[in-house]
Coordinates of C-alpha atoms in Angstrom, one line a residue:
M1 CA 114.5 -152.7 -15.7
L2 CA 112.5 -151.0 -12.9
S3 CA 113.1 -152.4 -9.4
I4 CA 110.4 -151.8 -6.8
G5 CA 110.7 -153.4 -3.3
S6 CA 109.4 -153.0 0.2
V7 CA 111.6 -153.1 3.3
G8 CA 111.3 -152.1 6.9
S9 CA 112.8 -148.8 8.2
G10 CA 113.4 -149.9 11.7
V11 CA 110.8 -147.5 13.2
G12 CA 107.7 -149.3 12.0
N13 CA 107.6 -147.7 8.6
T14 CA 107.1 -149.5 5.3
T15 CA 109.4 -148.5 2.5
V16 CA 108.4 -148.9 -1.1
T17 CA 111.6 -148.6 -3.0
V18 CA 111.5 -147.4 -6.6
A19 CA 114.8 -147.5 -8.5
A20 CA 116.1 -147.8 -12.0
A21 CA 118.6 -150.3 -13.1
G22 CA 120.6 -149.9 -16.3
G23 CA 123.6 -148.0 -15.1
A24 CA 124.7 -144.9 -17.1
A25 CA 121.9 -145.2 -19.6
A26 CA 119.3 -144.2 -16.9
A27 CA 118.2 -140.6 -16.8
P28 CA 119.0 -138.5 -13.8
A29 CA 115.4 -138.5 -12.8
A30 CA 115.6 -142.3 -12.4
R31 CA 117.8 -142.1 -9.3
H32 CA 117.0 -144.3 -6.4
L33 CA 113.8 -143.2 -4.6
A34 CA 111.9 -144.6 -1.7
L35 CA 108.3 -144.0 -0.7
V36 CA 108.4 -144.4 3.1
W37 CA 105.0 -144.9 4.7
V38 CA 105.0 -142.8 7.9
F39 CA 101.4 -143.3 8.8
P40 CA 99.8 -145.4 10.2
R41 CA 103.0 -146.4 11.8
A42 CA 101.7 -149.2 14.0
T43 CA 100.2 -151.2 11.2
A44 CA 102.9 -150.7 8.6
E45 CA 104.3 -154.2 8.2
P46 CA 107.4 -154.4 6.0
V47 CA 106.7 -156.5 2.9
G48 CA 109.3 -157.8 0.4
F49 CA 108.4 -158.5 -3.2
A50 CA 110.2 -159.1 -6.5
L51 CA 109.7 -157.2 -9.7
G52 CA 107.4 -158.7 -12.2
G53 CA 107.0 -155.9 -14.7
P54 CA 107.4 -152.1 -15.4
E55 CA 104.7 -151.1 -13.0
R56 CA 103.5 -151.9 -9.5
T57 CA 99.9 -151.7 -8.3
V58 CA 99.0 -150.5 -4.8
G59 CA 95.8 -151.3 -2.9
R60 CA 94.2 -153.7 -0.4
D61 CA 93.5 -156.5 -2.9
Q62 CA 95.6 -159.6 -2.6
S63 CA 96.6 -159.3 -6.2
C64 CA 98.3 -155.9 -5.6
D65 CA 102.1 -155.7 -5.6
V66 CA 102.0 -153.2 -2.6
R67 CA 99.2 -154.1 -0.1
L68 CA 97.8 -151.5 2.2
T69 CA 95.2 -152.3 4.8
G70 CA 92.0 -150.4 5.7
N71 CA 88.6 -149.8 4.1
D72 CA 89.6 -146.3 3.0
V73 CA 92.1 -147.9 0.6
S74 CA 90.5 -149.2 -2.6
R75 CA 91.1 -152.7 -3.8
R76 CA 93.2 -151.4 -6.7
H77 CA 94.0 -147.8 -5.6
A78 CA 97.0 -146.6 -7.6
V79 CA 99.9 -147.7 -9.8
L80 CA 103.6 -146.8 -9.7
R81 CA 105.2 -146.6 -13.1
R82 CA 108.6 -145.7 -14.5
S83 CA 108.8 -144.0 -17.9
S84 CA 110.9 -145.8 -20.4
E85 CA 111.7 -142.5 -22.0
D86 CA 113.0 -140.3 -19.2
G87 CA 113.1 -142.7 -16.2
R88 CA 110.7 -140.7 -14.1
V89 CA 108.7 -142.5 -11.5
T90 CA 105.0 -141.6 -11.4
I91 CA 102.0 -142.6 -9.4
A92 CA 98.5 -142.7 -11.0
D93 CA 95.0 -143.2 -9.7
L94 CA 93.2 -146.4 -10.7
G95 CA 89.7 -145.0 -10.1
S96 CA 89.9 -145.2 -6.4
R97 CA 87.1 -143.9 -4.1
N98 CA 89.1 -141.1 -2.5
G99 CA 91.8 -140.5 -5.0
V100 CA 95.6 -140.1 -4.9
R101 CA 97.0 -137.0 -3.3
V102 CA 100.5 -135.7 -3.9
G103 CA 101.6 -132.6 -2.1
G104 CA 98.0 -132.2 -0.7
R105 CA 96.4 -132.1 -4.2
I106 CA 94.3 -134.7 -5.8
G107 CA 95.3 -135.6 -9.4
A108 CA 95.1 -138.3 -11.9
E109 CA 98.9 -138.7 -12.2
A110 CA 102.0 -137.1 -10.7
A111 CA 105.7 -137.5 -11.0
L112 CA 107.4 -138.4 -7.7
E113 CA 110.3 -136.4 -6.5
P114 CA 112.1 -136.3 -3.1
G115 CA 110.1 -134.4 -0.5
D116 CA 106.7 -135.2 -2.1
V117 CA 104.0 -136.2 0.4
V118 CA 101.7 -139.0 -0.9
R119 CA 98.3 -139.9 0.6
L120 CA 96.3 -143.0 -0.3
G121 CA 93.2 -143.3 1.9
G122 CA 94.5 -143.3 5.5
W123 CA 98.1 -143.9 4.5
V124 CA 100.6 -141.1 4.3
G125 CA 104.0 -141.5 2.8
V126 CA 107.0 -139.4 1.9
V127 CA 109.2 -139.7 -1.1
T128 CA 112.9 -139.6 -0.3
A129 CA 116.3 -140.4 -1.8
S130 CA 117.7 -141.1 1.6
P131 CA 115.5 -143.7 3.4
G132 CA 116.7 -144.9 6.7
E133 CA 115.8 -145.4 10.4
L134 CA 115.1 -142.5 12.7
A135 CA 117.8 -142.8 15.3
E136 CA 119.4 -140.8 18.1
I137 CA 122.6 -139.6 16.5
A138 CA 123.8 -138.0 19.8
P139 CA 122.0 -137.1 23.0
G140 CA 119.0 -135.0 22.0
L141 CA 119.8 -135.2 18.3
W142 CA 117.4 -137.4 16.4
G143 CA 117.3 -137.8 12.6
G144 CA 117.1 -140.2 9.7
A145 CA 119.7 -141.0 7.0
K146 CA 120.0 -137.5 5.6
L147 CA 120.8 -135.8 8.9
Q148 CA 123.0 -138.7 9.9
A149 CA 125.0 -138.3 6.7
A150 CA 125.3 -134.5 7.2
V151 CA 126.6 -134.9 10.8
A152 CA 128.9 -137.9 10.1
P153 CA 131.9 -135.7 9.0
A154 CA 131.7 -133.7 12.2
R155 CA 131.8 -136.9 14.2
Q156 CA 134.9 -138.0 12.3
A157 CA 136.7 -134.7 12.8
A158 CA 135.7 -134.2 16.4
I159 CA 138.8 -135.6 17.9
S160 CA 141.1 -133.5 15.7
D161 CA 141.8 -129.8 15.9
L162 CA 140.2 -129.1 12.5
P163 CA 138.0 -126.0 12.7
I164 CA 134.3 -126.7 12.2
V165 CA 131.6 -124.4 10.8
L166 CA 128.0 -125.3 11.4
E167 CA 125.4 -123.9 9.0
G168 CA 121.7 -124.2 9.5
E169 CA 118.5 -122.3 9.8
T170 CA 117.1 -121.2 13.1
G171 CA 115.9 -124.2 15.1
S172 CA 117.8 -126.8 13.0
G173 CA 119.9 -128.0 15.9
K174 CA 123.3 -126.2 15.6
E175 CA 123.9 -126.0 19.3
V176 CA 122.8 -129.7 19.8
V177 CA 125.3 -130.7 17.1
A178 CA 128.0 -128.5 18.8
R179 CA 127.3 -130.4 22.0
A180 CA 127.7 -133.7 20.2
I181 CA 131.0 -132.6 18.7
H182 CA 132.2 -131.7 22.2
R183 CA 131.1 -135.0 23.5
W184 CA 132.8 -136.9 20.6
S185 CA 136.0 -134.9 21.1
G186 CA 136.6 -136.3 24.5
R187 CA 137.9 -132.9 25.7
P188 CA 137.7 -132.7 29.6
G189 CA 136.7 -129.1 29.8
P190 CA 133.2 -127.7 29.5
L191 CA 131.2 -126.6 26.4
C192 CA 130.4 -122.9 26.5
A193 CA 127.9 -121.5 24.0
V194 CA 127.8 -117.8 23.1
N195 CA 125.2 -116.1 21.0
C196 CA 127.4 -113.4 19.3
A197 CA 124.3 -111.5 18.1
A198 CA 123.2 -111.0 21.8
L199 CA 126.5 -109.5 23.0
P200 CA 126.2 -105.8 23.8
E201 CA 128.4 -104.0 21.1
G202 CA 130.3 -102.0 23.7
M203 CA 131.0 -105.0 25.9
A204 CA 131.5 -107.8 23.4
E205 CA 135.3 -107.7 23.7
G206 CA 135.3 -107.9 27.5
E207 CA 132.6 -110.6 27.5
L208 CA 134.6 -112.8 25.1
F209 CA 138.2 -112.2 26.2
G210 CA 137.7 -111.2 29.8
Y211 CA 139.0 -108.1 31.8
R212 CA 140.7 -107.2 35.0
R213 CA 139.1 -105.3 37.8
G214 CA 139.1 -101.6 37.0
A215 CA 139.8 -102.1 33.3
F216 CA 136.9 -99.8 32.5
T217 CA 134.1 -97.9 34.3
G218 CA 131.9 -100.4 36.0
A219 CA 134.4 -103.2 36.1
D220 CA 134.3 -103.6 39.8
R221 CA 135.5 -107.2 39.6
A222 CA 137.6 -109.3 37.2
S223 CA 136.0 -111.6 34.6
P224 CA 137.7 -114.5 32.8
G225 CA 135.5 -114.2 29.7
H226 CA 133.9 -116.9 27.6
F227 CA 137.2 -118.1 26.1
R228 CA 138.8 -118.8 29.5
N229 CA 135.6 -120.2 30.8
A230 CA 135.8 -122.9 28.1
E231 CA 139.4 -123.8 29.0
G232 CA 140.1 -127.4 28.1
G233 CA 136.8 -127.7 26.4
T234 CA 134.8 -126.3 23.4
L235 CA 133.6 -122.8 22.7
L236 CA 130.6 -122.4 20.4
L237 CA 130.4 -119.0 18.8
D238 CA 126.8 -118.9 17.4
E239 CA 126.0 -116.2 14.8
V240 CA 129.7 -115.4 14.6
S241 CA 129.1 -113.2 11.6
D242 CA 127.4 -110.7 13.9
L243 CA 130.7 -109.8 15.6
P244 CA 132.0 -106.4 14.5
L245 CA 134.8 -106.5 12.0
A246 CA 137.3 -105.1 14.5
L247 CA 136.5 -107.9 16.9
Q248 CA 136.7 -110.5 14.1
A249 CA 140.3 -109.3 13.6
K250 CA 141.1 -110.0 17.3
L251 CA 139.4 -113.3 17.1
L252 CA 141.7 -114.2 14.2
R253 CA 144.7 -113.3 16.3
I254 CA 143.5 -115.5 19.2
L255 CA 143.0 -118.5 16.8
E256 CA 146.5 -118.0 15.4
E257 CA 148.4 -117.4 18.7
R258 CA 146.2 -119.7 20.9
A259 CA 146.2 -117.0 23.6
V260 CA 143.8 -114.3 24.7
Q261 CA 144.6 -110.9 26.2
P262 CA 142.0 -109.7 28.7
L263 CA 141.2 -106.0 28.8
G264 CA 143.5 -104.2 31.2
E265 CA 146.1 -107.1 31.2
A266 CA 149.7 -106.5 29.9
R267 CA 150.3 -110.1 28.7
P268 CA 148.2 -112.6 26.8
V269 CA 147.0 -115.7 28.6
P270 CA 147.5 -119.1 26.8
I271 CA 144.3 -121.0 26.2
D272 CA 143.4 -124.5 25.1
V273 CA 140.0 -124.2 23.6
R274 CA 138.3 -125.9 20.6
I275 CA 136.4 -123.4 18.5
V276 CA 133.2 -124.3 16.7
V277 CA 131.4 -121.4 14.9
A278 CA 127.8 -121.4 13.7
G279 CA 125.4 -119.3 11.7
Q280 CA 122.3 -119.3 9.6
Q281 CA 124.0 -118.0 6.5
P282 CA 127.1 -119.4 4.7
L283 CA 130.1 -117.4 5.7
H284 CA 131.4 -117.5 2.1
A285 CA 128.4 -115.4 1.0
L286 CA 129.1 -112.7 3.6
V287 CA 132.7 -112.0 2.6
P288 CA 131.9 -110.2 -0.7
A289 CA 129.3 -108.1 1.2
G290 CA 132.0 -107.0 3.6
R291 CA 130.2 -108.6 6.6
F292 CA 132.9 -111.2 7.4
R293 CA 136.6 -111.0 7.1
A294 CA 138.2 -113.2 4.4
D295 CA 141.3 -113.9 6.5
L296 CA 139.2 -115.1 9.4
L297 CA 137.2 -117.3 7.1
A298 CA 140.4 -118.8 5.8
R299 CA 141.3 -119.7 9.4
L300 CA 137.9 -121.2 10.1
D301 CA 137.3 -123.0 6.8
G302 CA 138.3 -126.5 7.8
L303 CA 135.1 -128.4 7.7
T304 CA 131.6 -126.9 7.0
V305 CA 128.6 -129.0 8.1
R306 CA 125.2 -127.9 6.7
L307 CA 122.3 -129.1 8.8
P308 CA 119.3 -129.8 6.5
P309 CA 116.1 -128.1 7.5
L310 CA 113.0 -130.2 8.2
R311 CA 111.5 -129.4 4.9
E312 CA 114.4 -131.2 3.2
R313 CA 113.9 -134.3 5.3
R314 CA 110.2 -134.7 5.5
E315 CA 110.5 -138.4 6.1
D316 CA 111.7 -137.5 9.6
I317 CA 108.8 -135.2 10.6
L318 CA 106.2 -137.7 11.6
P319 CA 108.4 -140.3 13.3
L320 CA 110.1 -137.4 15.2
F321 CA 106.7 -135.9 16.1
L322 CA 105.4 -139.3 17.4
W323 CA 108.6 -139.8 19.4
L324 CA 108.1 -136.3 21.0
L325 CA 104.5 -137.1 21.9
Q326 CA 105.7 -140.2 23.7
E327 CA 108.5 -138.3 25.5
I328 CA 106.5 -135.3 26.5
G329 CA 103.5 -137.5 27.5
R330 CA 105.8 -139.8 29.4
G331 CA 104.7 -142.8 27.4
Q332 CA 101.0 -141.7 27.3
S333 CA 100.8 -140.3 23.8
P334 CA 97.5 -139.5 22.0
A335 CA 96.4 -141.2 18.8
I336 CA 96.4 -139.1 15.6
E337 CA 94.2 -139.0 12.5
P338 CA 95.5 -139.2 8.9
D339 CA 94.6 -135.6 8.1
L340 CA 96.9 -134.4 10.9
A341 CA 99.7 -136.7 9.8
E342 CA 99.5 -135.4 6.2
R343 CA 99.4 -131.8 7.2
L344 CA 102.4 -132.1 9.5
C345 CA 104.3 -133.6 6.6
L346 CA 103.2 -130.8 4.2
H347 CA 104.1 -127.9 6.5
D348 CA 107.3 -126.2 5.7
W349 CA 108.5 -125.8 9.3
P350 CA 110.2 -122.4 8.9
F351 CA 111.5 -122.7 12.5
N352 CA 112.4 -126.3 12.1
V353 CA 112.8 -128.8 15.0
R354 CA 112.2 -126.0 17.6
E355 CA 108.7 -125.4 16.0
L356 CA 107.9 -129.2 16.0
V357 CA 108.9 -129.6 19.7
L358 CA 106.7 -126.6 20.7
L359 CA 103.8 -128.0 18.7
A360 CA 104.1 -131.4 20.4
K361 CA 104.2 -129.7 23.9
R362 CA 101.2 -127.6 23.0
L363 CA 99.1 -130.6 21.9
V364 CA 100.0 -132.8 24.9
T365 CA 99.5 -129.9 27.3
L366 CA 96.1 -128.9 25.9
Y367 CA 94.6 -132.3 25.0
G368 CA 96.5 -135.0 26.9
S369 CA 96.5 -138.6 25.8
G370 CA 92.8 -139.3 26.0
V371 CA 91.9 -137.8 22.6
T372 CA 92.5 -138.6 19.0
L373 CA 94.3 -135.6 17.5
S374 CA 92.9 -134.3 14.2
A375 CA 93.8 -131.4 11.9
D376 CA 91.3 -129.3 13.9
H377 CA 93.7 -129.4 16.9
L378 CA 96.5 -127.8 14.9
P379 CA 97.3 -124.1 15.0
K380 CA 95.6 -122.3 12.1
R381 CA 98.9 -121.5 10.3
I382 CA 99.6 -125.3 10.0
A383 CA 96.0 -126.5 9.5
E384 CA 95.1 -124.0 6.8
G385 CA 98.6 -123.5 5.3
A386 CA 98.7 -127.3 4.5
A387 CA 95.1 -127.6 3.4
P388 CA 94.9 -129.5 0.1
S389 CA 93.8 -127.8 -3.0
M390 CA 91.2 -130.1 -4.6
V391 CA 91.6 -130.7 -8.3
A392 CA 89.4 -132.8 -10.5
A393 CA 90.6 -136.3 -10.7
T394 CA 90.1 -136.3 -14.5
T395 CA 93.0 -133.9 -15.0
A396 CA 96.7 -134.3 -14.4
P397 CA 97.5 -131.0 -12.6
S398 CA 100.8 -129.4 -11.9
L399 CA 101.4 -130.3 -8.2
G400 CA 104.4 -128.1 -7.5
A401 CA 103.2 -124.5 -8.0
P402 CA 102.7 -122.4 -4.9
R403 CA 99.1 -121.9 -3.8
V404 CA 97.8 -118.4 -3.9
R405 CA 96.0 -117.8 -0.6
P406 CA 92.7 -115.9 -0.8
A407 CA 92.9 -112.5 0.9
A408 CA 90.3 -113.4 3.5
E409 CA 92.6 -116.0 5.1
P410 CA 94.6 -114.6 8.0
V411 CA 98.4 -114.6 7.4
E412 CA 101.0 -114.9 10.1
L413 CA 104.7 -114.6 10.1
P414 CA 105.6 -118.3 9.6
A415 CA 103.5 -118.4 6.4
L416 CA 105.2 -115.2 5.2
V417 CA 108.6 -116.8 5.8
V418 CA 107.6 -119.8 3.8
A419 CA 106.4 -117.6 0.9
L420 CA 109.5 -115.4 1.1
R421 CA 111.8 -118.5 0.9
A422 CA 109.8 -119.9 -2.1
S423 CA 110.1 -116.6 -3.9
G424 CA 113.8 -116.1 -3.2
G425 CA 113.3 -113.2 -0.8
N426 CA 111.1 -111.2 -3.2
V427 CA 108.6 -109.4 -0.9
A428 CA 106.2 -108.4 -3.7
R429 CA 106.0 -111.9 -5.0
A430 CA 105.6 -113.5 -1.6
A431 CA 102.8 -111.0 -0.8
A432 CA 101.1 -111.9 -4.0
I433 CA 101.3 -115.7 -3.2
L434 CA 99.6 -115.0 0.2
G435 CA 97.1 -112.5 -1.2
I436 CA 98.2 -109.6 1.0
S437 CA 99.7 -106.2 0.3
R438 CA 103.4 -105.6 0.3
Q439 CA 102.9 -103.1 3.2
R440 CA 101.2 -105.8 5.2
A441 CA 104.2 -108.1 4.5
Y442 CA 106.7 -105.5 5.8
R443 CA 104.6 -104.9 8.9
L444 CA 104.7 -108.6 9.7
M445 CA 108.5 -108.5 9.4
E446 CA 108.9 -105.5 11.7
G447 CA 111.1 -106.4 14.7
Q448 CA 111.5 -110.0 13.5
A449 CA 114.8 -111.8 12.5
V450 CA 113.8 -112.2 8.8
D451 CA 117.0 -112.1 6.7
L452 CA 115.9 -111.2 3.2
D453 CA 119.5 -111.1 1.9
A454 CA 120.1 -114.7 2.9
M455 CA 116.9 -115.8 1.1
R456 CA 117.9 -113.9 -2.0
S457 CA 121.3 -115.7 -2.0
E458 CA 119.6 -119.1 -2.0
P459 CA 118.5 -120.8 -5.3
E460 CA 115.0 -119.9 -6.0
R461 CA 112.4 -122.6 -5.6
S462 CA 109.7 -123.0 -8.2

């Protein structure tokens, strides 16, 4: 039996839950899914209802199982169905005035999968297997159920001496999580964060381990180094894989002996420091390539926490964006239109939360709270990159294929990063998706931190 219900998420969202009962007989595609309405948040009243059959109608008519308000919603707008053959949940148009959009495309019918963005009139929803309330997990760290589940093991391990490795893309919040781990640990010392990629190669050892005065040319005064600066606290080694192999060997010895030997000193100095390491790439993938020592990984491989990027938790994007508008605008946040809400949810956010924060600051700074923000207020890379591809409503199109961009549209680095990720790091294929030459793609990447090897090691996305 198909079970569809509607519950409140705690942040003003309405959740339409679509799940299959029947235990082991259900197909994998029939796993629990939730369609979380993220816009319009203020009018999304939670509605509970019981199952009466194998499908549920959506619209503004009182006879509909899921009622949505607004004149841009048809009386009987769409229907949610579950296939009795494969358990897939689909949404189909019922001849509405403005159609059903999934992933920015209009179609007659589409199967719903986690991460899909659904638009019915002025309502925007996100399909997720992890519905839940957006909450402050730790100071400065906000997320829904998926991020909360990812971070939970780190919170449990914080009070122990278990080594923790944080994996996540740029802007996904690794340093914020490290600060949370330090806070949860109760350690009295400070948290010191070091970007290993930014350490000068010839001075990295002295910067990390310290040195005595006169230890080398230019050492006109002693330095304790980052390890001793973090005494009694936590040291975050971000991008630890960028440390030279020789320095990785010395780091291993420090972890084993719990002592650091500054340059120019005859004896090691005992230290009490909790080490947290972080990186954009899995350390296990770097060992076969000779970029990370296997023995150091064996010493660090206690608990690995992977922080999901925003594109894997799209249900968080709009609630987080609206919260940012409130915070940045000091309670005076602008209103937003459905087109903007949809396009924010569709954007792949290659720079993750950092990109979302900067966008919110930009919009508040330029437009204040006295306007209603539309898609026209968005940067071109977001407004155009998420523009829906209109398909005749009489067909049932494939909604997951990457859109090939006409060559006349300008292409910027974030769009290239999205295309590269979608094509598994294949530059030629990414260029073809964007409608640019391979040479143009390489020029866009010049001087930028685009790691093709990391993209090629990830499962390819269709």
